[in-house]
Amino acid sequence: MPPEPLRILVVGATSAIASETARRYAAYGSRLFLAGRHAERLQAVAADLRARGAAAVETAVLDVTDHGRCQEIVEAAWSAFGGLDVALLAHGTLPDQARCQESAEQAVAALDVNFVSAVALLTPLANRFEAARHGCIAVITSVAGDRGRQSNYVYGAAKGGLDRYLEGLRNRLFRSGVAVVTLKPGFVDTPMTAGLRQGPLFVSARGAGAAVHRAIERRRDVAYIPWFWRPIMAIIRAIPETAFKRLRL
Ligand SMILES: NC(=O)c1ccc[n+]([C@@H]2O[C@H](COP(=O)([O-])OP(=O)(O)OC[C@H]3O[C@@H](n4cnc5c(N)ncnc54)[C@H](OP(=O)(O)O)[C@@H]3O)[C@@H](O)[C@H]2O)c1
């Protein structure tokens, strides 16, 4: 039996990973509400999803650093299909760590887009889902949030803060029957990592998008993507701080 079509909100819908996940939902006739920064790119993703079987696709332009607009978009998405089954937050940027060290403004902007904006979205989303006593909130954080490293601790702090926030939210929403899924990719080949040299730990956006879909459907609490990042990060977290601070990571 094919899975039931669902009502899905995707924020950062033009993300390479999220658009691959959305394709999986489109394939069995789901309805999708796509929010993202660029109208034209959103339209292209929407057309792709319609062609792949989505029953309905709505779009809304949203810069997530406009926190007031985040609330409006949640309300618009909720009304569009008479409620939601899944909300996937996928927006994010990989900031330049050196620039963040030089400029407080850059560091704060990186924390906003990667953490604060998610809180602006999750606050109304959590209240809606809690009242409905149904559904799933899924958020893409990163393995980078598992431990602070000199090479990217501003991004790591944002994703780590988000990780802790989601832990608490999961604890709160559990009794309402609402799942909160924390997704932690490692290296994925997407526009975000275009400037990085690719090594053997890189996976495709397609593979990561499929893993996100699986984790949501299985209502996983925390999913490392791919799975091998779980033992890798367990080892990295286990290194004592006295030794860790001496490493060039
Ligand atoms: N790629 C990796 O190796 C990797 C690893 C761990 C975690 N992640 C996380 O995975 C998620 C998806 O990233 P990706 O790899 O798929 O990269 P991507 O294709 O570059 O997607 C990033 C998305 O975030 C959106 N975005 C950035 N700033 C925004 C803003 N102010 N308002 C609205 N949307 C904004 C981008 O919109 P535009 O298209 O308009 O720029 C784009 O849709 C991110 O949360 C990222 O941190 C990625």
PDB file of C-alpha atoms and ligand atoms in Angstrom:
ATOM      1  CA  MET A   1       0.000   0.000   0.000  1.00  0.00           C
ATOM      2  CA  PRO A   2       1.397   3.469  -0.846  1.00  0.00           C
ATOM      3  CA  PRO A   3       1.776   5.809   2.164  1.00  0.00           C
ATOM      4  CA  GLU A   4      -1.001   8.291   2.986  1.00  0.00           C
ATOM      5  CA  PRO A   5      -0.583  11.702   1.302  1.00  0.00           C
ATOM      6  CA  LEU A   6       0.370  14.327   3.878  1.00  0.00           C
ATOM      7  CA  ARG A   7       0.221  18.124   4.368  1.00  0.00           C
ATOM      8  CA  ILE A   8       3.765  19.451   4.617  1.00  0.00           C
ATOM      9  CA  LEU A   9       5.397  22.818   5.318  1.00  0.00           C
ATOM     10  CA  VAL A  10       9.001  23.136   4.139  1.00  0.00           C
ATOM     11  CA  VAL A  11      10.974  26.224   5.184  1.00  0.00           C
ATOM     12  CA  GLY A  12      14.165  26.722   3.188  1.00  0.00           C
ATOM     13  CA  ALA A  13      12.374  24.768   0.487  1.00  0.00           C
ATOM     14  CA  THR A  14      14.993  25.520  -2.181  1.00  0.00           C
ATOM     15  CA  SER A  15      17.618  23.699  -0.070  1.00  0.00           C
ATOM     16  CA  ALA A  16      19.185  20.842  -2.022  1.00  0.00           C
ATOM     17  CA  ILE A  17      18.492  18.404   0.822  1.00  0.00           C
ATOM     18  CA  ALA A  18      14.932  19.615   1.504  1.00  0.00           C
ATOM     19  CA  SER A  19      13.900  19.605  -2.141  1.00  0.00           C
ATOM     20  CA  GLU A  20      14.994  15.958  -2.375  1.00  0.00           C
ATOM     21  CA  THR A  21      12.923  15.157   0.731  1.00  0.00           C
ATOM     22  CA  ALA A  22       9.941  17.042  -0.730  1.00  0.00           C
ATOM     23  CA  ARG A  23      10.167  14.913  -3.894  1.00  0.00           C
ATOM     24  CA  ARG A  24       9.553  11.816  -1.775  1.00  0.00           C
ATOM     25  CA  TYR A  25       6.373  13.339  -0.340  1.00  0.00           C
ATOM     26  CA  ALA A  26       5.258  14.583  -3.762  1.00  0.00           C
ATOM     27  CA  ALA A  27       5.550  11.058  -5.188  1.00  0.00           C
ATOM     28  CA  TYR A  28       2.540   9.886  -3.157  1.00  0.00           C
ATOM     29  CA  GLY A  29       0.300  12.883  -3.744  1.00  0.00           C
ATOM     30  CA  SER A  30       1.111  15.022  -0.699  1.00  0.00           C
ATOM     31  CA  ARG A  31       0.267  18.729  -0.484  1.00  0.00           C
ATOM     32  CA  LEU A  32       3.228  21.019   0.128  1.00  0.00           C
ATOM     33  CA  PHE A  33       3.585  24.606   1.321  1.00  0.00           C
ATOM     34  CA  LEU A  34       7.042  25.879   0.355  1.00  0.00           C
ATOM     35  CA  ALA A  35       8.663  28.896   2.022  1.00  0.00           C
ATOM     36  CA  GLY A  36      11.964  30.337   0.875  1.00  0.00           C
ATOM     37  CA  ARG A  37      13.895  33.467   0.063  1.00  0.00           C
ATOM     38  CA  HIS A  38      13.757  33.594  -3.726  1.00  0.00           C
ATOM     39  CA  ALA A  39      10.440  33.568  -5.571  1.00  0.00           C
ATOM     40  CA  GLU A  40      11.854  32.235  -8.846  1.00  0.00           C
ATOM     41  CA  ARG A  41      13.739  29.351  -7.233  1.00  0.00           C
ATOM     42  CA  LEU A  42      10.654  28.490  -5.208  1.00  0.00           C
ATOM     43  CA  GLN A  43       8.558  28.372  -8.385  1.00  0.00           C
ATOM     44  CA  ALA A  44      11.077  26.009  -9.971  1.00  0.00           C
ATOM     45  CA  VAL A  45      10.922  23.655  -6.964  1.00  0.00           C
ATOM     46  CA  ALA A  46       7.110  23.882  -6.968  1.00  0.00           C
ATOM     47  CA  ALA A  47       6.915  22.982 -10.675  1.00  0.00           C
ATOM     48  CA  ASP A  48       9.217  20.003 -10.118  1.00  0.00           C
ATOM     49  CA  LEU A  49       7.066  18.744  -7.232  1.00  0.00           C
ATOM     50  CA  ARG A  50       3.837  19.131  -9.213  1.00  0.00           C
ATOM     51  CA  ALA A  51       5.379  17.162 -12.065  1.00  0.00           C
ATOM     52  CA  ARG A  52       6.329  14.428  -9.595  1.00  0.00           C
ATOM     53  CA  GLY A  53       2.785  13.989  -8.297  1.00  0.00           C
ATOM     54  CA  ALA A  54       2.159  16.551  -5.556  1.00  0.00           C
ATOM     55  CA  ALA A  55      -1.594  17.125  -5.188  1.00  0.00           C
ATOM     56  CA  ALA A  56      -1.083  20.825  -4.411  1.00  0.00           C
ATOM     57  CA  VAL A  57       1.897  23.133  -3.972  1.00  0.00           C
ATOM     58  CA  GLU A  58       1.696  26.627  -2.450  1.00  0.00           C
ATOM     59  CA  THR A  59       4.653  28.979  -2.158  1.00  0.00           C
ATOM     60  CA  ALA A  60       5.491  31.985   0.011  1.00  0.00           C
ATOM     61  CA  VAL A  61       8.537  34.225  -0.018  1.00  0.00           C
ATOM     62  CA  LEU A  62      10.203  34.325   3.398  1.00  0.00           C
ATOM     63  CA  ASP A  63      13.511  35.634   4.621  1.00  0.00           C
ATOM     64  CA  VAL A  64      13.693  33.834   7.962  1.00  0.00           C
ATOM     65  CA  THR A  65      15.545  36.733   9.578  1.00  0.00           C
ATOM     66  CA  ASP A  66      12.229  38.629   9.345  1.00  0.00           C
ATOM     67  CA  HIS A  67      10.891  37.106  12.546  1.00  0.00           C
ATOM     68  CA  GLY A  68       7.456  38.744  12.355  1.00  0.00           C
ATOM     69  CA  ARG A  69       6.924  37.265   8.896  1.00  0.00           C
ATOM     70  CA  CYS A  70       7.870  33.796  10.228  1.00  0.00           C
ATOM     71  CA  GLN A  71       4.711  33.793  12.365  1.00  0.00           C
ATOM     72  CA  GLU A  72       2.597  34.931   9.378  1.00  0.00           C
ATOM     73  CA  ILE A  73       3.989  32.124   7.218  1.00  0.00           C
ATOM     74  CA  VAL A  74       3.197  29.488   9.856  1.00  0.00           C
ATOM     75  CA  GLU A  75      -0.390  30.747   9.985  1.00  0.00           C
ATOM     76  CA  ALA A  76      -0.644  30.844   6.175  1.00  0.00           C
ATOM     77  CA  ALA A  77       0.689  27.293   5.861  1.00  0.00           C
ATOM     78  CA  TRP A  78      -1.645  26.038   8.575  1.00  0.00           C
ATOM     79  CA  SER A  79      -4.687  27.593   6.850  1.00  0.00           C
ATOM     80  CA  ALA A  80      -3.681  26.552   3.321  1.00  0.00           C
ATOM     81  CA  PHE A  81      -4.525  22.864   3.813  1.00  0.00           C
ATOM     82  CA  GLY A  82      -6.618  23.003   7.017  1.00  0.00           C
ATOM     83  CA  GLY A  83      -3.683  21.977   9.261  1.00  0.00           C
ATOM     84  CA  LEU A  84      -0.292  20.317   8.810  1.00  0.00           C
ATOM     85  CA  ASP A  85       1.068  16.814   9.323  1.00  0.00           C
ATOM     86  CA  VAL A  86       4.768  17.655   8.977  1.00  0.00           C
ATOM     87  CA  ALA A  87       6.837  20.832   9.233  1.00  0.00           C
ATOM     88  CA  LEU A  88      10.423  20.581   7.986  1.00  0.00           C
ATOM     89  CA  LEU A  89      12.848  23.435   8.708  1.00  0.00           C
ATOM     90  CA  ALA A  90      15.833  23.213   6.379  1.00  0.00           C
ATOM     91  CA  HIS A  91      17.132  26.759   5.986  1.00  0.00           C
ATOM     92  CA  GLY A  92      20.678  27.604   7.005  1.00  0.00           C
ATOM     93  CA  THR A  93      23.962  29.154   5.945  1.00  0.00           C
ATOM     94  CA  LEU A  94      27.546  28.115   6.535  1.00  0.00           C
ATOM     95  CA  PRO A  95      29.195  31.285   7.829  1.00  0.00           C
ATOM     96  CA  ASP A  96      32.820  32.246   7.335  1.00  0.00           C
ATOM     97  CA  GLN A  97      34.332  31.579  10.770  1.00  0.00           C
ATOM     98  CA  ALA A  98      37.207  34.050  10.275  1.00  0.00           C
ATOM     99  CA  ARG A  99      34.779  36.859   9.402  1.00  0.00           C
ATOM    100  CA  CYS A 100      32.615  35.972  12.400  1.00  0.00           C
ATOM    101  CA  GLN A 101      35.690  36.310  14.630  1.00  0.00           C
ATOM    102  CA  GLU A 102      36.415  39.771  13.236  1.00  0.00           C
ATOM    103  CA  SER A 103      32.863  41.094  13.292  1.00  0.00           C
ATOM    104  CA  ALA A 104      30.253  40.699  16.022  1.00  0.00           C
ATOM    105  CA  GLU A 105      27.660  41.738  13.440  1.00  0.00           C
ATOM    106  CA  GLN A 106      28.588  38.767  11.207  1.00  0.00           C
ATOM    107  CA  ALA A 107      28.578  36.362  14.154  1.00  0.00           C
ATOM    108  CA  VAL A 108      25.180  37.541  15.367  1.00  0.00           C
ATOM    109  CA  ALA A 109      23.760  37.321  11.822  1.00  0.00           C
ATOM    110  CA  ALA A 110      24.998  33.720  11.567  1.00  0.00           C
ATOM    111  CA  LEU A 111      23.363  32.855  14.892  1.00  0.00           C
ATOM    112  CA  ASP A 112      20.131  34.464  13.707  1.00  0.00           C
ATOM    113  CA  VAL A 113      19.759  32.575  10.440  1.00  0.00           C
ATOM    114  CA  ASN A 114      20.897  29.247  11.913  1.00  0.00           C
ATOM    115  CA  PHE A 115      19.191  29.358  15.324  1.00  0.00           C
ATOM    116  CA  VAL A 116      17.093  32.393  16.320  1.00  0.00           C
ATOM    117  CA  SER A 117      14.995  32.290  13.140  1.00  0.00           C
ATOM    118  CA  ALA A 118      14.173  28.635  13.849  1.00  0.00           C
ATOM    119  CA  VAL A 119      12.836  29.659  17.272  1.00  0.00           C
ATOM    120  CA  ALA A 120      10.722  32.341  15.567  1.00  0.00           C
ATOM    121  CA  LEU A 121       9.165  29.568  13.460  1.00  0.00           C
ATOM    122  CA  LEU A 122       9.064  26.805  16.061  1.00  0.00           C
ATOM    123  CA  THR A 123       7.228  28.840  18.693  1.00  0.00           C
ATOM    124  CA  PRO A 124       3.993  29.217  16.674  1.00  0.00           C
ATOM    125  CA  LEU A 125       4.464  25.810  15.030  1.00  0.00           C
ATOM    126  CA  ALA A 126       4.782  24.024  18.380  1.00  0.00           C
ATOM    127  CA  ASN A 127       1.634  25.727  19.698  1.00  0.00           C
ATOM    128  CA  ARG A 128      -0.336  24.773  16.589  1.00  0.00           C
ATOM    129  CA  PHE A 129       0.834  21.134  16.602  1.00  0.00           C
ATOM    130  CA  GLU A 130       0.320  20.822  20.372  1.00  0.00           C
ATOM    131  CA  ALA A 131      -3.286  22.020  20.076  1.00  0.00           C
ATOM    132  CA  ALA A 132      -3.888  19.618  17.158  1.00  0.00           C
ATOM    133  CA  ARG A 133      -2.307  16.734  19.182  1.00  0.00           C
ATOM    134  CA  HIS A 134      -0.914  15.312  15.957  1.00  0.00           C
ATOM    135  CA  GLY A 135       2.013  15.620  13.576  1.00  0.00           C
ATOM    136  CA  CYS A 136       5.737  15.937  13.329  1.00  0.00           C
ATOM    137  CA  ILE A 137       8.204  18.820  13.514  1.00  0.00           C
ATOM    138  CA  ALA A 138      11.541  18.038  11.853  1.00  0.00           C
ATOM    139  CA  VAL A 139      14.559  20.336  11.871  1.00  0.00           C
ATOM    140  CA  ILE A 140      17.928  20.025  10.151  1.00  0.00           C
ATOM    141  CA  THR A 141      20.729  20.847  12.577  1.00  0.00           C
ATOM    142  CA  SER A 142      24.240  19.446  12.020  1.00  0.00           C
ATOM    143  CA  VAL A 143      26.924  17.215  13.474  1.00  0.00           C
ATOM    144  CA  ALA A 144      28.792  20.530  13.839  1.00  0.00           C
ATOM    145  CA  GLY A 145      26.541  21.260  16.826  1.00  0.00           C
ATOM    146  CA  ASP A 146      27.839  18.248  18.756  1.00  0.00           C
ATOM    147  CA  ARG A 147      31.135  19.835  19.741  1.00  0.00           C
ATOM    148  CA  GLY A 148      32.686  23.303  19.462  1.00  0.00           C
ATOM    149  CA  ARG A 149      35.706  23.451  17.157  1.00  0.00           C
ATOM    150  CA  GLN A 150      37.945  26.409  16.365  1.00  0.00           C
ATOM    151  CA  SER A 151      37.235  26.109  12.637  1.00  0.00           C
ATOM    152  CA  ASN A 152      33.454  26.664  12.856  1.00  0.00           C
ATOM    153  CA  TYR A 153      32.247  27.295  16.394  1.00  0.00           C
ATOM    154  CA  VAL A 154      29.811  30.075  15.471  1.00  0.00           C
ATOM    155  CA  TYR A 155      27.878  27.750  13.163  1.00  0.00           C
ATOM    156  CA  GLY A 156      28.412  24.949  15.708  1.00  0.00           C
ATOM    157  CA  ALA A 157      26.991  27.098  18.517  1.00  0.00           C
ATOM    158  CA  ALA A 158      23.890  27.907  16.464  1.00  0.00           C
ATOM    159  CA  LYS A 159      23.272  24.272  15.544  1.00  0.00           C
ATOM    160  CA  GLY A 160      24.150  23.075  19.057  1.00  0.00           C
ATOM    161  CA  GLY A 161      21.734  25.604  20.581  1.00  0.00           C
ATOM    162  CA  LEU A 162      19.068  24.454  18.155  1.00  0.00           C
ATOM    163  CA  ASP A 163      19.762  20.839  19.097  1.00  0.00           C
ATOM    164  CA  ARG A 164      19.229  21.604  22.795  1.00  0.00           C
ATOM    165  CA  TYR A 165      16.066  23.614  22.024  1.00  0.00           C
ATOM    166  CA  LEU A 166      14.643  20.666  20.065  1.00  0.00           C
ATOM    167  CA  GLU A 167      15.447  18.277  22.907  1.00  0.00           C
ATOM    168  CA  GLY A 168      13.303  20.378  25.243  1.00  0.00           C
ATOM    169  CA  LEU A 169      10.552  20.802  22.671  1.00  0.00           C
ATOM    170  CA  ARG A 170      10.444  17.030  22.103  1.00  0.00           C
ATOM    171  CA  ASN A 171      10.085  16.513  25.838  1.00  0.00           C
ATOM    172  CA  ARG A 172       7.234  19.068  25.953  1.00  0.00           C
ATOM    173  CA  LEU A 173       5.304  17.768  22.911  1.00  0.00           C
ATOM    174  CA  PHE A 174       5.669  14.055  23.654  1.00  0.00           C
ATOM    175  CA  ARG A 175       2.500  13.978  25.767  1.00  0.00           C
ATOM    176  CA  SER A 176       0.523  15.631  22.959  1.00  0.00           C
ATOM    177  CA  GLY A 177       1.530  12.898  20.509  1.00  0.00           C
ATOM    178  CA  VAL A 178       3.643  15.282  18.427  1.00  0.00           C
ATOM    179  CA  ALA A 179       7.054  14.044  17.287  1.00  0.00           C
ATOM    180  CA  VAL A 180      10.109  16.294  17.142  1.00  0.00           C
ATOM    181  CA  VAL A 181      12.818  14.926  14.845  1.00  0.00           C
ATOM    182  CA  THR A 182      16.370  16.298  15.052  1.00  0.00           C
ATOM    183  CA  LEU A 183      18.262  15.674  11.819  1.00  0.00           C
ATOM    184  CA  LYS A 184      22.046  15.811  11.942  1.00  0.00           C
ATOM    185  CA  PRO A 185      23.765  15.532   8.582  1.00  0.00           C
ATOM    186  CA  GLY A 186      27.517  15.332   8.237  1.00  0.00           C
ATOM    187  CA  PHE A 187      29.002  16.457   4.897  1.00  0.00           C
ATOM    188  CA  VAL A 188      26.463  16.665   2.076  1.00  0.00           C
ATOM    189  CA  ASP A 189      27.239  17.722  -1.489  1.00  0.00           C
ATOM    190  CA  THR A 190      25.021  20.833  -1.811  1.00  0.00           C
ATOM    191  CA  PRO A 191      25.515  24.512  -2.740  1.00  0.00           C
ATOM    192  CA  MET A 192      26.310  25.155   0.949  1.00  0.00           C
ATOM    193  CA  THR A 193      29.452  23.025   0.776  1.00  0.00           C
ATOM    194  CA  ALA A 194      30.453  23.991  -2.776  1.00  0.00           C
ATOM    195  CA  GLY A 195      33.571  25.739  -1.470  1.00  0.00           C
ATOM    196  CA  LEU A 196      34.816  22.731   0.547  1.00  0.00           C
ATOM    197  CA  ARG A 197      37.161  20.030  -0.730  1.00  0.00           C
ATOM    198  CA  GLN A 198      35.140  16.809  -0.924  1.00  0.00           C
ATOM    199  CA  GLY A 199      36.388  13.750   0.948  1.00  0.00           C
ATOM    200  CA  PRO A 200      35.117  10.189   1.425  1.00  0.00           C
ATOM    201  CA  LEU A 201      32.618  11.235   4.102  1.00  0.00           C
ATOM    202  CA  PHE A 202      30.567  13.317   1.640  1.00  0.00           C
ATOM    203  CA  VAL A 203      27.158  12.013   0.564  1.00  0.00           C
ATOM    204  CA  SER A 204      24.779  13.222  -2.155  1.00  0.00           C
ATOM    205  CA  ALA A 205      21.865  15.590  -1.518  1.00  0.00           C
ATOM    206  CA  ARG A 206      19.623  12.874  -2.926  1.00  0.00           C
ATOM    207  CA  GLY A 207      20.813  10.337  -0.352  1.00  0.00           C
ATOM    208  CA  ALA A 208      20.550  12.864   2.470  1.00  0.00           C
ATOM    209  CA  GLY A 209      17.042  13.916   1.364  1.00  0.00           C
ATOM    210  CA  ALA A 210      15.906  10.288   1.332  1.00  0.00           C
ATOM    211  CA  ALA A 211      17.392   9.774   4.818  1.00  0.00           C
ATOM    212  CA  VAL A 212      15.531  12.859   6.095  1.00  0.00           C
ATOM    213  CA  HIS A 213      12.267  11.459   4.707  1.00  0.00           C
ATOM    214  CA  ARG A 214      12.906   8.068   6.350  1.00  0.00           C
ATOM    215  CA  ALA A 215      13.748   9.629   9.717  1.00  0.00           C
ATOM    216  CA  ILE A 216      10.534  11.678   9.673  1.00  0.00           C
ATOM    217  CA  GLU A 217       8.379   8.719   8.651  1.00  0.00           C
ATOM    218  CA  ARG A 218       9.917   6.617  11.450  1.00  0.00           C
ATOM    219  CA  ARG A 219       9.519   9.474  13.952  1.00  0.00           C
ATOM    220  CA  ARG A 220      13.160   9.182  14.996  1.00  0.00           C
ATOM    221  CA  ASP A 221      14.165  11.418  17.901  1.00  0.00           C
ATOM    222  CA  VAL A 222      17.668  12.089  16.592  1.00  0.00           C
ATOM    223  CA  ALA A 223      18.883  10.883  13.194  1.00  0.00           C
ATOM    224  CA  TYR A 224      22.516  11.146  12.102  1.00  0.00           C
ATOM    225  CA  ILE A 225      22.795  11.332   8.299  1.00  0.00           C
ATOM    226  CA  PRO A 226      24.303   9.007   7.271  1.00  0.00           C
ATOM    227  CA  TRP A 227      24.198   6.718  10.311  1.00  0.00           C
ATOM    228  CA  PHE A 228      28.011   6.485  10.621  1.00  0.00           C
ATOM    229  CA  TRP A 229      28.180  10.007  12.068  1.00  0.00           C
ATOM    230  CA  ARG A 230      26.634   8.714  15.295  1.00  0.00           C
ATOM    231  CA  PRO A 231      29.699   6.631  16.308  1.00  0.00           C
ATOM    232  CA  ILE A 232      32.076   9.250  14.871  1.00  0.00           C
ATOM    233  CA  MET A 233      30.513  12.013  16.964  1.00  0.00           C
ATOM    234  CA  ALA A 234      30.328   9.752  20.032  1.00  0.00           C
ATOM    235  CA  ILE A 235      34.120   9.383  19.804  1.00  0.00           C
ATOM    236  CA  ILE A 236      34.639  13.108  19.199  1.00  0.00           C
ATOM    237  CA  ARG A 237      32.404  14.020  22.155  1.00  0.00           C
ATOM    238  CA  ALA A 238      34.272  11.546  24.391  1.00  0.00           C
ATOM    239  CA  ILE A 239      37.657  13.278  23.940  1.00  0.00           C
ATOM    240  CA  PRO A 240      38.388  15.079  27.229  1.00  0.00           C
ATOM    241  CA  GLU A 241      38.401  18.879  26.957  1.00  0.00           C
ATOM    242  CA  THR A 242      41.991  19.074  28.234  1.00  0.00           C
ATOM    243  CA  ALA A 243      43.085  17.106  25.144  1.00  0.00           C
ATOM    244  CA  PHE A 244      40.448  18.517  22.760  1.00  0.00           C
ATOM    245  CA  LYS A 245      41.542  22.137  23.178  1.00  0.00           C
ATOM    246  CA  ARG A 246      45.052  21.187  21.979  1.00  0.00           C
ATOM    247  CA  LEU A 247      43.770  19.715  18.688  1.00  0.00           C
ATOM    248  CA  ARG A 248      43.632  21.730  15.467  1.00  0.00           C
ATOM    249  CA  LEU A 249      40.080  20.918  14.395  1.00  0.00           C
TER     250      LEU A 249
HETATM  251  N1  LIG B   1      25.424  20.481   3.183  1.00  0.00           N
HETATM  252  C1  LIG B   1      25.945  20.029   4.295  1.00  0.00           C
HETATM  253  O1  LIG B   1      27.045  19.439   4.318  1.00  0.00           O
HETATM  254  C2  LIG B   1      25.191  20.163   5.593  1.00  0.00           C
HETATM  255  C3  LIG B   1      25.699  19.513   6.726  1.00  0.00           C
HETATM  256  C4  LIG B   1      25.018  19.635   7.937  1.00  0.00           C
HETATM  257  C5  LIG B   1      23.854  20.377   7.994  1.00  0.00           C
HETATM  258  N2  LIG B   1      23.383  21.022   6.883  1.00  0.00           N
HETATM  259  C6  LIG B   1      22.166  21.793   7.020  1.00  0.00           C
HETATM  260  O2  LIG B   1      21.236  21.333   6.074  1.00  0.00           O
HETATM  261  C7  LIG B   1      20.266  22.361   5.815  1.00  0.00           C
HETATM  262  C8  LIG B   1      20.051  22.452   4.318  1.00  0.00           C
HETATM  263  O3  LIG B   1      21.232  22.911   3.678  1.00  0.00           O
HETATM  264  P1  LIG B   1      21.739  22.382   2.263  1.00  0.00           P
HETATM  265  O4  LIG B   1      22.964  21.611   2.491  1.00  0.00           O
HETATM  266  O5  LIG B   1      20.595  21.754   1.550  1.00  0.00           O
HETATM  267  O6  LIG B   1      22.222  23.716   1.571  1.00  0.00           O
HETATM  268  P2  LIG B   1      21.520  24.707   0.531  1.00  0.00           P
HETATM  269  O7  LIG B   1      21.076  23.992  -0.665  1.00  0.00           O
HETATM  270  O8  LIG B   1      22.487  25.838   0.405  1.00  0.00           O
HETATM  271  O9  LIG B   1      20.223  25.186   1.331  1.00  0.00           O
HETATM  272  C9  LIG B   1      20.213  26.198   2.284  1.00  0.00           C
HETATM  273  C10 LIG B   1      18.849  26.817   2.238  1.00  0.00           C
HETATM  274  O10 LIG B   1      18.713  27.808   3.250  1.00  0.00           O
HETATM  275  C11 LIG B   1      18.051  28.922   2.661  1.00  0.00           C
HETATM  276  N3  LIG B   1      18.320  30.153   3.385  1.00  0.00           N
HETATM  277  C12 LIG B   1      19.521  30.665   3.763  1.00  0.00           C
HETATM  278  N4  LIG B   1      19.333  31.838   4.385  1.00  0.00           N
HETATM  279  C13 LIG B   1      17.994  32.070   4.395  1.00  0.00           C
HETATM  280  C14 LIG B   1      17.190  33.119   4.860  1.00  0.00           C
HETATM  281  N5  LIG B   1      17.707  34.188   5.477  1.00  0.00           N
HETATM  282  N6  LIG B   1      15.847  33.030   4.703  1.00  0.00           N
HETATM  283  C15 LIG B   1      15.307  31.965   4.075  1.00  0.00           C
HETATM  284  N7  LIG B   1      16.013  30.941   3.603  1.00  0.00           N
HETATM  285  C16 LIG B   1      17.346  30.998   3.754  1.00  0.00           C
HETATM  286  C17 LIG B   1      18.618  28.973   1.245  1.00  0.00           C
HETATM  287  O11 LIG B   1      17.802  29.786   0.452  1.00  0.00           O
HETATM  288  P3  LIG B   1      18.343  30.397  -0.939  1.00  0.00           P
HETATM  289  O12 LIG B   1      18.187  29.294  -1.936  1.00  0.00           O
HETATM  290  O13 LIG B   1      17.416  31.517  -1.167  1.00  0.00           O
HETATM  291  O14 LIG B   1      19.760  30.826  -0.705  1.00  0.00           O
HETATM  292  C18 LIG B   1      18.546  27.494   0.895  1.00  0.00           C
HETATM  293  O15 LIG B   1      17.244  27.138   0.507  1.00  0.00           O
HETATM  294  C19 LIG B   1      20.832  23.631   6.461  1.00  0.00           C
HETATM  295  O16 LIG B   1      20.170  23.843   7.697  1.00  0.00           O
HETATM  296  C20 LIG B   1      22.280  23.275   6.726  1.00  0.00           C
HETATM  297  O17 LIG B   1      22.807  24.014   7.804  1.00  0.00           O
HETATM  298  C21 LIG B   1      24.020  20.917   5.682  1.00  0.00           C
END
